[in-house]
PDB file of C-alpha atoms in Angstrom:
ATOM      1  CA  UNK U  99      14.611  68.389  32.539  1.00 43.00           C
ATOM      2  CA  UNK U 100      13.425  69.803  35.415  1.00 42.00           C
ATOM      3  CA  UNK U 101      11.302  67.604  38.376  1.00 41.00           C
ATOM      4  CA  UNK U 102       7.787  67.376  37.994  1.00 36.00           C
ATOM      5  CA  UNK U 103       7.615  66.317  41.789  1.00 39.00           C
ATOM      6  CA  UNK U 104       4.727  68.926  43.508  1.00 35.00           C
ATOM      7  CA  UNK U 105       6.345  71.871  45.323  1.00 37.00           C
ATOM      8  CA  UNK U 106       4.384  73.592  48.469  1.00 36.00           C
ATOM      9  CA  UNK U 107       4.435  77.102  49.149  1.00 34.00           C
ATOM     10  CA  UNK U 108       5.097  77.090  52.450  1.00 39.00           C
ATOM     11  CA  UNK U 109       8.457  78.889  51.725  1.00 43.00           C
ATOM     12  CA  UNK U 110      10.774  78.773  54.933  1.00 55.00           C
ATOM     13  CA  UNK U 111      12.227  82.445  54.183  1.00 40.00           C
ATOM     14  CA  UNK U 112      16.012  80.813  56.101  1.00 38.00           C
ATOM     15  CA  UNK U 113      18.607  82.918  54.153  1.00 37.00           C
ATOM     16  CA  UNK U 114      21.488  81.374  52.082  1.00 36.00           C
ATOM     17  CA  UNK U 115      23.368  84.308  52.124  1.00 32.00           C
ATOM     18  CA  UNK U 116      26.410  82.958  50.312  1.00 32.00           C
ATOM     19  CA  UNK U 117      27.307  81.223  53.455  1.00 38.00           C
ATOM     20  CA  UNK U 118      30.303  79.304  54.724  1.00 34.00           C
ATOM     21  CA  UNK U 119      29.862  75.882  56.053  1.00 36.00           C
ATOM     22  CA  UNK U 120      31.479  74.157  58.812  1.00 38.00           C
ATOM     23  CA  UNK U 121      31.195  70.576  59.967  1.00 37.00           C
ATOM     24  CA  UNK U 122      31.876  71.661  63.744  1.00 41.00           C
ATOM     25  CA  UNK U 123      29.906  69.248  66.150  1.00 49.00           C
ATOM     26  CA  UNK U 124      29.064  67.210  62.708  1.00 51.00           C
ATOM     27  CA  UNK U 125      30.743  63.480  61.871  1.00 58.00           C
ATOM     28  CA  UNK U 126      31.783  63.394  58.422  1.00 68.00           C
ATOM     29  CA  UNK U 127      29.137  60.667  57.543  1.00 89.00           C
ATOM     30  CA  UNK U 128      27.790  60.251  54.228  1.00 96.00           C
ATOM     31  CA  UNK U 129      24.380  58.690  53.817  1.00 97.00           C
ATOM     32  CA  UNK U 130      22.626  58.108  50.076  1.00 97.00           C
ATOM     33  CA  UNK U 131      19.643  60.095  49.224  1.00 97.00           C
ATOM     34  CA  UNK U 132      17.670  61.057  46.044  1.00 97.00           C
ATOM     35  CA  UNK U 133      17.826  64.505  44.314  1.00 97.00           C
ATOM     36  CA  UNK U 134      15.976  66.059  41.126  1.00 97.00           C
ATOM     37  CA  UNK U 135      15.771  70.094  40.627  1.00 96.00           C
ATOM     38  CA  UNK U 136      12.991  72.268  40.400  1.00 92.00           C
ATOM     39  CA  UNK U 137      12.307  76.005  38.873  1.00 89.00           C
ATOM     40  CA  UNK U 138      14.611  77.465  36.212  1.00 89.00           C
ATOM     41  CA  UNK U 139      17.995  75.634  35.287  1.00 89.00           C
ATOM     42  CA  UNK U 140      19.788  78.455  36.759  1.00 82.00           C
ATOM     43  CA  UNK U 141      17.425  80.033  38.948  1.00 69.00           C
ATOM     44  CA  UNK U 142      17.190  80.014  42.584  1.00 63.00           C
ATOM     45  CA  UNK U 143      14.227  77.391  43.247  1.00 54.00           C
ATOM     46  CA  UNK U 144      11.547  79.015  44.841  1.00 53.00           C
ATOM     47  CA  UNK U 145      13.324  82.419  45.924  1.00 49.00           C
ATOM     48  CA  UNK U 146      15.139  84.293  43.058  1.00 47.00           C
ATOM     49  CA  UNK U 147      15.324  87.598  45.850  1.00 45.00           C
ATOM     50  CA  UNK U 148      18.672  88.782  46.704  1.00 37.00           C
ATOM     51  CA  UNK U 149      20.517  87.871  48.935  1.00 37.00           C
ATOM     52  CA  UNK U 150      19.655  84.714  48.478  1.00 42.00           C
ATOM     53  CA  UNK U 151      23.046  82.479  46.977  1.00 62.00           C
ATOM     54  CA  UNK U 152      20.324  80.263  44.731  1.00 73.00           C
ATOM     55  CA  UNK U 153      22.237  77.227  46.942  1.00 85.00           C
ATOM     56  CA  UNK U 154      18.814  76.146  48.772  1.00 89.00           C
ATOM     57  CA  UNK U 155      17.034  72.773  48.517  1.00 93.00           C
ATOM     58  CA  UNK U 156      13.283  71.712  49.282  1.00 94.00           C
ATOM     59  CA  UNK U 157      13.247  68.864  51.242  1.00 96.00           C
ATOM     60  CA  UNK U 158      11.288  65.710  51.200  1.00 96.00           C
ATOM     61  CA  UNK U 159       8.944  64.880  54.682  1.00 95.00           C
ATOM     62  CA  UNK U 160      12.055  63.260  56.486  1.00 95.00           C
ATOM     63  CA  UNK U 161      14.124  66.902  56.089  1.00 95.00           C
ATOM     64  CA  UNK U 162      11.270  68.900  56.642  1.00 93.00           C
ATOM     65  CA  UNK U 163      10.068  67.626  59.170  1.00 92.00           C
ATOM     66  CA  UNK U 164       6.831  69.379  59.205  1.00 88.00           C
ATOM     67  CA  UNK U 165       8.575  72.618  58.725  1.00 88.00           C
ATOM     68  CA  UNK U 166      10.884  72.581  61.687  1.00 89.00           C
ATOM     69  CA  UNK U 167      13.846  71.135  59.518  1.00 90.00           C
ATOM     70  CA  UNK U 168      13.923  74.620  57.268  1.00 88.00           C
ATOM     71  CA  UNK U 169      17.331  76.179  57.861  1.00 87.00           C
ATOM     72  CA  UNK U 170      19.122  73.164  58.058  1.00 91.00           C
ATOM     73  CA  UNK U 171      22.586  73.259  56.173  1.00 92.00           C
ATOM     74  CA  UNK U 172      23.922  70.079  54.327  1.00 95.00           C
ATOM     75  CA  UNK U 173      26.469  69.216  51.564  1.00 96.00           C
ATOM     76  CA  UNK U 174      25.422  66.707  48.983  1.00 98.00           C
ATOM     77  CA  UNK U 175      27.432  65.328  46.293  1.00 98.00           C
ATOM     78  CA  UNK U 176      27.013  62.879  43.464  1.00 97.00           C
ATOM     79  CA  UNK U 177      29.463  59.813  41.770  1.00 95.00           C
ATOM     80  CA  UNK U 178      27.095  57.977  39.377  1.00 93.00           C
ATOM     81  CA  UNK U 179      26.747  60.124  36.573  1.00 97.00           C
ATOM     82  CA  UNK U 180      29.436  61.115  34.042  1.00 97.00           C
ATOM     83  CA  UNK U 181      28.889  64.717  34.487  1.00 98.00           C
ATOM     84  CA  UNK U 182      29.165  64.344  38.420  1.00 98.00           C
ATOM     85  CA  UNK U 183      32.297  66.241  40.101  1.00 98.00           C
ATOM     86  CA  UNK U 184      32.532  63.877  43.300  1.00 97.00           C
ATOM     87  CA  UNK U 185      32.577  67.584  44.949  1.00 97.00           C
ATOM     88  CA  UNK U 186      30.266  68.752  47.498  1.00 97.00           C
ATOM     89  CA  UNK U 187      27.959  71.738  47.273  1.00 95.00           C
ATOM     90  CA  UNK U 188      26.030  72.924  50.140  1.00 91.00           C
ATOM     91  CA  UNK U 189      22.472  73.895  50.344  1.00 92.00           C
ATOM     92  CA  UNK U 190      19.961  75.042  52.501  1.00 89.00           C
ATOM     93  CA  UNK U 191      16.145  73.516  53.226  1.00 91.00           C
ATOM     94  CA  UNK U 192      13.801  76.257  52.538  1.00 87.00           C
ATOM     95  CA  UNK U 193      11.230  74.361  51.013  1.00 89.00           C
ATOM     96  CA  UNK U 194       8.824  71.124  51.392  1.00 93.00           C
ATOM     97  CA  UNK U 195       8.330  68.597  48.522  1.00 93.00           C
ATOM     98  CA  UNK U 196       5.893  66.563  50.002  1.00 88.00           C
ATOM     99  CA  UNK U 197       5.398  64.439  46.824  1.00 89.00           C
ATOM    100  CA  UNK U 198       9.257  63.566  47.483  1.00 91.00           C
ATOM    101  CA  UNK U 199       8.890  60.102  48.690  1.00 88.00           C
ATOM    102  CA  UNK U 200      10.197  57.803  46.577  1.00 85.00           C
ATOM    103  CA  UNK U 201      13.333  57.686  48.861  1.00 91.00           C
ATOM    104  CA  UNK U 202      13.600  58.090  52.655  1.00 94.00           C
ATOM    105  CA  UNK U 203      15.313  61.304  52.108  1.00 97.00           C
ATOM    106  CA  UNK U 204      15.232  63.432  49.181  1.00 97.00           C
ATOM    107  CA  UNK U 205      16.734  66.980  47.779  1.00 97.00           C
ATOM    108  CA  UNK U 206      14.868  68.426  45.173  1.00 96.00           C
ATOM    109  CA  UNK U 207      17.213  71.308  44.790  1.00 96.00           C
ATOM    110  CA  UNK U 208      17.717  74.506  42.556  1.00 94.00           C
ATOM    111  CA  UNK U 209      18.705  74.424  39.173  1.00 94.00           C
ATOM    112  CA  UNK U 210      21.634  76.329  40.347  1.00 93.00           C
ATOM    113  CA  UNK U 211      22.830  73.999  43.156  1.00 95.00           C
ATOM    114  CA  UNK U 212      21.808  70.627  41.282  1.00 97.00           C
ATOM    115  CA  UNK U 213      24.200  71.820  38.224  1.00 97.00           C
ATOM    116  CA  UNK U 214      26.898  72.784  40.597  1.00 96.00           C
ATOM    117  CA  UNK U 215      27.375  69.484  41.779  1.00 98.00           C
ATOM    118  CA  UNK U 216      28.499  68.917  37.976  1.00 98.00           C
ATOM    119  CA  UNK U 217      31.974  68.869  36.411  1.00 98.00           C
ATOM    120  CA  UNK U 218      33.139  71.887  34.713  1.00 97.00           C
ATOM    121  CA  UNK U 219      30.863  72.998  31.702  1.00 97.00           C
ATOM    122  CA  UNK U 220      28.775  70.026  31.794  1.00 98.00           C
ATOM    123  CA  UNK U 221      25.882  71.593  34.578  1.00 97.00           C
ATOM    124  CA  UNK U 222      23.698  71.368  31.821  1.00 97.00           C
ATOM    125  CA  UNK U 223      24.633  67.622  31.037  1.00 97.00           C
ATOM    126  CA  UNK U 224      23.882  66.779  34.529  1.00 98.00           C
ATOM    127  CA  UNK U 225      20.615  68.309  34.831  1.00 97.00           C
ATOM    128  CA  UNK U 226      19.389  66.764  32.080  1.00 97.00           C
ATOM    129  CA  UNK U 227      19.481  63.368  34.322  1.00 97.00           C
ATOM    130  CA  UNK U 228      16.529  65.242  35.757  1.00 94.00           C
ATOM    131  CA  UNK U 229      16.662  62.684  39.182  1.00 96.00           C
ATOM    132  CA  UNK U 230      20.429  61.187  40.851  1.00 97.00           C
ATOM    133  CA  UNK U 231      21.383  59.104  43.812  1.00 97.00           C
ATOM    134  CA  UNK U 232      23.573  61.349  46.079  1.00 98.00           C
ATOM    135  CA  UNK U 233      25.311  60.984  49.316  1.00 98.00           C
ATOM    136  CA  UNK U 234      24.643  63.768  52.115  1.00 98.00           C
ATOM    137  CA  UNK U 235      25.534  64.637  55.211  1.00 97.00           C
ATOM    138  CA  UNK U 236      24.288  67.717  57.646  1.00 95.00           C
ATOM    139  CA  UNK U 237      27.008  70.501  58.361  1.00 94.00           C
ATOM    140  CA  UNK U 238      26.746  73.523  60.290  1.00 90.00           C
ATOM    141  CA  UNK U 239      25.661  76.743  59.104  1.00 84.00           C
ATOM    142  CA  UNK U 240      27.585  80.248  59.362  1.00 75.00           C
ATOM    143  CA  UNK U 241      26.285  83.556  57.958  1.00 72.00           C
ATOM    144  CA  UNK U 242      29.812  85.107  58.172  1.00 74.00           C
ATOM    145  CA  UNK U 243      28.904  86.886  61.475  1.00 76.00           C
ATOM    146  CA  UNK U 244      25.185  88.258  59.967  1.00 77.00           C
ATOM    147  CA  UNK U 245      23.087  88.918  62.938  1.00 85.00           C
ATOM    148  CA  UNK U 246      19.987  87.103  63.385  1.00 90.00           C
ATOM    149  CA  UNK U 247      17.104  88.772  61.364  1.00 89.00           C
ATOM    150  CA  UNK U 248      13.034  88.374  62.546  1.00 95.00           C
ATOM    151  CA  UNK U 249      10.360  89.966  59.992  1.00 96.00           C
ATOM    152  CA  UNK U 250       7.524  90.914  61.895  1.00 98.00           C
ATOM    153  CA  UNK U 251       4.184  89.333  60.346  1.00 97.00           C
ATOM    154  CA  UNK U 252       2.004  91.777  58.597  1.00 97.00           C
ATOM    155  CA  UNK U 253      -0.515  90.723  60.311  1.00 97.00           C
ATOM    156  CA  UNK U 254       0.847  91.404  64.011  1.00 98.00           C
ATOM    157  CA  UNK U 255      -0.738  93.511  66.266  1.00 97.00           C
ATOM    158  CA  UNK U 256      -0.639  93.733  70.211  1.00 96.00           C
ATOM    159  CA  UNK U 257      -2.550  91.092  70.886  1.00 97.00           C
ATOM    160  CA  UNK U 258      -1.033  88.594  68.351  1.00 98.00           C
ATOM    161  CA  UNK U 259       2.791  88.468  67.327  1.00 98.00           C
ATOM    162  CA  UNK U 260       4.082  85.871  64.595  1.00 98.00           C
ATOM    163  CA  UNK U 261       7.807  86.267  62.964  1.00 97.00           C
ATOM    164  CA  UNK U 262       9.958  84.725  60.663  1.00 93.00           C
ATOM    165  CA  UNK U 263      13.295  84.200  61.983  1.00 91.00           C
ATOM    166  CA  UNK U 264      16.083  84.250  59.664  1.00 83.00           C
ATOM    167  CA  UNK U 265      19.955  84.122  60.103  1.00 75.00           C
ATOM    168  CA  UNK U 266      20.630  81.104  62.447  1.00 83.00           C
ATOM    169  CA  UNK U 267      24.097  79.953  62.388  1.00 77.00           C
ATOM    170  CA  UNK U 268      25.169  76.802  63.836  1.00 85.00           C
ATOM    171  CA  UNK U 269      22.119  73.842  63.443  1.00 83.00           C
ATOM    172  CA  UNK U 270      19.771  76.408  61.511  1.00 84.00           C
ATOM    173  CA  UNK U 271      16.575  74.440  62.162  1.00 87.00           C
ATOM    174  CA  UNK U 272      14.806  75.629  65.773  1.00 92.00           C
ATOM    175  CA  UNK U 273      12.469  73.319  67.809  1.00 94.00           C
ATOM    176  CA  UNK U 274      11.404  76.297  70.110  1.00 96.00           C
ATOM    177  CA  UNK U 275      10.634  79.780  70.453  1.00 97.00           C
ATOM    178  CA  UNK U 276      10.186  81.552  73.969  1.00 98.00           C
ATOM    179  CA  UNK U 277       9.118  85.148  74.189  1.00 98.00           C
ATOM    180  CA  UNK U 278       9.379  87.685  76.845  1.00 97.00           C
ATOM    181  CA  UNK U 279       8.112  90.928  77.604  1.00 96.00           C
ATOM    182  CA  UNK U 280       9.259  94.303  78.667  1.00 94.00           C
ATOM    183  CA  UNK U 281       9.405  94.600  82.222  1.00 79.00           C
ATOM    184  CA  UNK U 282       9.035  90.562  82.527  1.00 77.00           C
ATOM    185  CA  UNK U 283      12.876  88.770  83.497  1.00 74.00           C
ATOM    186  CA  UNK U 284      11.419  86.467  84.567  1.00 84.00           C
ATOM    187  CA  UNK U 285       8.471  84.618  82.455  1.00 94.00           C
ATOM    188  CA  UNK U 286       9.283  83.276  79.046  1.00 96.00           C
ATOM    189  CA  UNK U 287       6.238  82.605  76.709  1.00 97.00           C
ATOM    190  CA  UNK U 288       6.534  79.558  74.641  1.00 98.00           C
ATOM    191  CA  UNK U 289       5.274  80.564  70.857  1.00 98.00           C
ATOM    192  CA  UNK U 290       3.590  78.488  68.666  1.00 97.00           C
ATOM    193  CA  UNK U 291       5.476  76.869  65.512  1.00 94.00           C
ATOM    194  CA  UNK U 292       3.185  78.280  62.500  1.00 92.00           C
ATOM    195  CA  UNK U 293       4.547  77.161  59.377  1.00 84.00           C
ATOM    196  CA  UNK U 294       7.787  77.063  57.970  1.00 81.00           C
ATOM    197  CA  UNK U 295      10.048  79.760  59.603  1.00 84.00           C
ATOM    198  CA  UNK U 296       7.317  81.517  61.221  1.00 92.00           C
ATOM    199  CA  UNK U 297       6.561  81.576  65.200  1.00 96.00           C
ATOM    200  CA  UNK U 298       3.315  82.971  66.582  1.00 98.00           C
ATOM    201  CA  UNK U 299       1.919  84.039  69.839  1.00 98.00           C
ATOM    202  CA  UNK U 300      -1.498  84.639  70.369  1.00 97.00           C
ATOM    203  CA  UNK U 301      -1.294  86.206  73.719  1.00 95.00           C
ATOM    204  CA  UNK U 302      -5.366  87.213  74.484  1.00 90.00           C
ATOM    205  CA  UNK U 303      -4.069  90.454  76.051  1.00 94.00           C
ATOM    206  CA  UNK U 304      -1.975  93.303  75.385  1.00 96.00           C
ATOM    207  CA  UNK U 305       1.644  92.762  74.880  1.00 96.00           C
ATOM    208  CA  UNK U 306       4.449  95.193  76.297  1.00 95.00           C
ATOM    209  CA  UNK U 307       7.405  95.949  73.404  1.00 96.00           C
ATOM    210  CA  UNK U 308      10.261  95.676  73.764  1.00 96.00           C
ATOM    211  CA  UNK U 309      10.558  92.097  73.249  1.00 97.00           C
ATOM    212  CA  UNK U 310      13.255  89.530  73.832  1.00 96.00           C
ATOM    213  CA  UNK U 311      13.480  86.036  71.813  1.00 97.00           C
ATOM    214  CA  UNK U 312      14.760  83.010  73.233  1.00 97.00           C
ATOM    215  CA  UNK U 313      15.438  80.332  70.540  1.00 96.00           C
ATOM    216  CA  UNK U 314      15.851  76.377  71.133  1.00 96.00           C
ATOM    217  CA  UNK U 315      17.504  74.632  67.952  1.00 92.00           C
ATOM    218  CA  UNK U 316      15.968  71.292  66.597  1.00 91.00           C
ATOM    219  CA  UNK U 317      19.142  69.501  66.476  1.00 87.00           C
ATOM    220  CA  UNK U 318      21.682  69.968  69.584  1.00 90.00           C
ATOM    221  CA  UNK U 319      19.192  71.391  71.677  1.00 93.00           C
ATOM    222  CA  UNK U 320      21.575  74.775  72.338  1.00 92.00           C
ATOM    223  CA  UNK U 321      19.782  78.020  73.129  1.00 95.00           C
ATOM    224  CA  UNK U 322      20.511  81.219  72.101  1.00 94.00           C
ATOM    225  CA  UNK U 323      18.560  84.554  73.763  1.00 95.00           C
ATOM    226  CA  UNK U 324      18.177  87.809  71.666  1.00 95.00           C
ATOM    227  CA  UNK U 325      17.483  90.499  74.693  1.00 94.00           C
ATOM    228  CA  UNK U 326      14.939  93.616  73.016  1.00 95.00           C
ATOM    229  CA  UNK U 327      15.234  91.412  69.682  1.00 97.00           C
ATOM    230  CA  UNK U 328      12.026  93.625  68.726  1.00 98.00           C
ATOM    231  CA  UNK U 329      11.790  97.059  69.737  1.00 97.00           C
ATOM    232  CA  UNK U 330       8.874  99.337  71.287  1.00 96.00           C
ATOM    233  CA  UNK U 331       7.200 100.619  68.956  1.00 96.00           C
ATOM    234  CA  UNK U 332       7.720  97.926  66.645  1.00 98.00           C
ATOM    235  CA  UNK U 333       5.817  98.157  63.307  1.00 98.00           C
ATOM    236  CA  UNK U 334       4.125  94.820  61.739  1.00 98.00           C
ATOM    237  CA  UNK U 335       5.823  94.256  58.332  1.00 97.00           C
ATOM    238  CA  UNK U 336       9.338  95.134  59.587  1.00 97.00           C
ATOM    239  CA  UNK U 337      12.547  93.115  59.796  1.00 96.00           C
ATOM    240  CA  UNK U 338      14.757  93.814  62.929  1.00 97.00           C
ATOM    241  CA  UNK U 339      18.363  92.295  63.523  1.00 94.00           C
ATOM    242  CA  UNK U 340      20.133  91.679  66.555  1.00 91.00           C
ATOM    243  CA  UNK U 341      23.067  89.727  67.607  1.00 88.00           C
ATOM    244  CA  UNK U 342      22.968  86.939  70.029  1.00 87.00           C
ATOM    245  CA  UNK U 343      23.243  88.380  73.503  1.00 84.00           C
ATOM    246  CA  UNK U 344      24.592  84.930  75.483  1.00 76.00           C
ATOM    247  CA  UNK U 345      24.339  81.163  74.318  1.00 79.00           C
ATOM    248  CA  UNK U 346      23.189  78.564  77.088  1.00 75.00           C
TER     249      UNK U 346
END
């Protein structure tokens, strides 16, 4: 059955684009956790849109973490069910659950991912537990060398910028976003976390395109720059990719 825990819409938009997983600059620690599944038994929770791998999770208040923990990559497993394979799958938090509280951490996950934690042929068996105890721990994500993606909100204009950033290897999560201005080295605008995977600036003047995008991630702290991430003559409703020009 699936979880009748509430589900907000604040959708993170951080793609799972069949990715591979490392646990580079990760222990291999195993904590417990509670998981139930949400959506259709085989769906992809709250994004069935290609590319999207259906292996994404929504993520109770302490994986969250008011929206800054969406993008963050972790395998989960489970042991105490007959129907549990012991082997990990690995999702991504693109969601909050904020009625997941019974536990201090909790995955409500995709059908898809919740039954792949199952044995052979018995995904169906296992998501009929509806809620599990499961171990977790955080891993890094790769995209497979996808460059980092930023849809411009459609509400954008010169004056006020907000994007959703989107292909973030390594931690996934961000804590900031700097952006600077054509014609500007030097002076690096701090943007405002909206929601989710979205980053605004509401600058009160004109802005000068082409744009570069400095990003600060939640977990090691490591900064990546994007130099001209978005272009002159950038369009609101558009999604530009770049790679990452130099890591500090």
């Amino acid at each position: 059955m699936a979880s009748t825990l509430v589900q907000a819409s604040s959708f993170c938009f951080v793609l799972a684009l069949l990715a591979i997983f490392s646990l580079l600059d990760y222990c291999s620690c195993w904590s417990s956790a509670g998981a139930t599944w949400y959506g259709s038994a085989t769906g992809a929770g709250s994004d069935e849109q290609s590319p999207f791998s259906s292996m994404v999770s929504a993520g109770g208040p302490s994986l969250f973490k008011s929206g800054k923990g969406c993008g963050a990559c972790y395998q989960v497993k489970c042991t105490d069910n007959a129907a549990c394979s012991g082997n990990p799958v690995t999702v991504v938090i693109t969601d909050e659950c904020p009625g997941c509280v019974s536990e201090s951490v909790h995955f409500d996950m995709s059908g898809t991912s919740f039954g792949a934690m199952a044995n052979s042929g018995q995904a169906n068996q296992l998501r009929s537990a509806g809620q599990l105890q499961v171990q977790y721990q955080r891993v890094q994500c790769d995209y497979g060398g996808v460059n980092i993606a930023f849809h411009v909100d459609s509400g954008s204009n010169s004056y006020y910028f907000a994007v959703v950033i989107e292909f973030v290897d390594g931690d996934g999560d961000l804590n900031a976003v700097d952006l600077r201005q054509a014609l500007d080295s030097d002076t690096w605008q701090s943007m405002q976390h909206s929601w989710g995977a979205v980053w605004k600036l509401d600058n009160g003047s004109a802005m000068k395109a082409p744009f570069s995008i400095r990003l600060t991630t939640l977990e090691s702290g490591k900064v990546l720059v994007i130099t001209d991430a978005i272009p002159a003559g950038w369009t609101a409703g558009t999604t530009y990719q770049s790679a990452v020009n130099y890591q500090v």
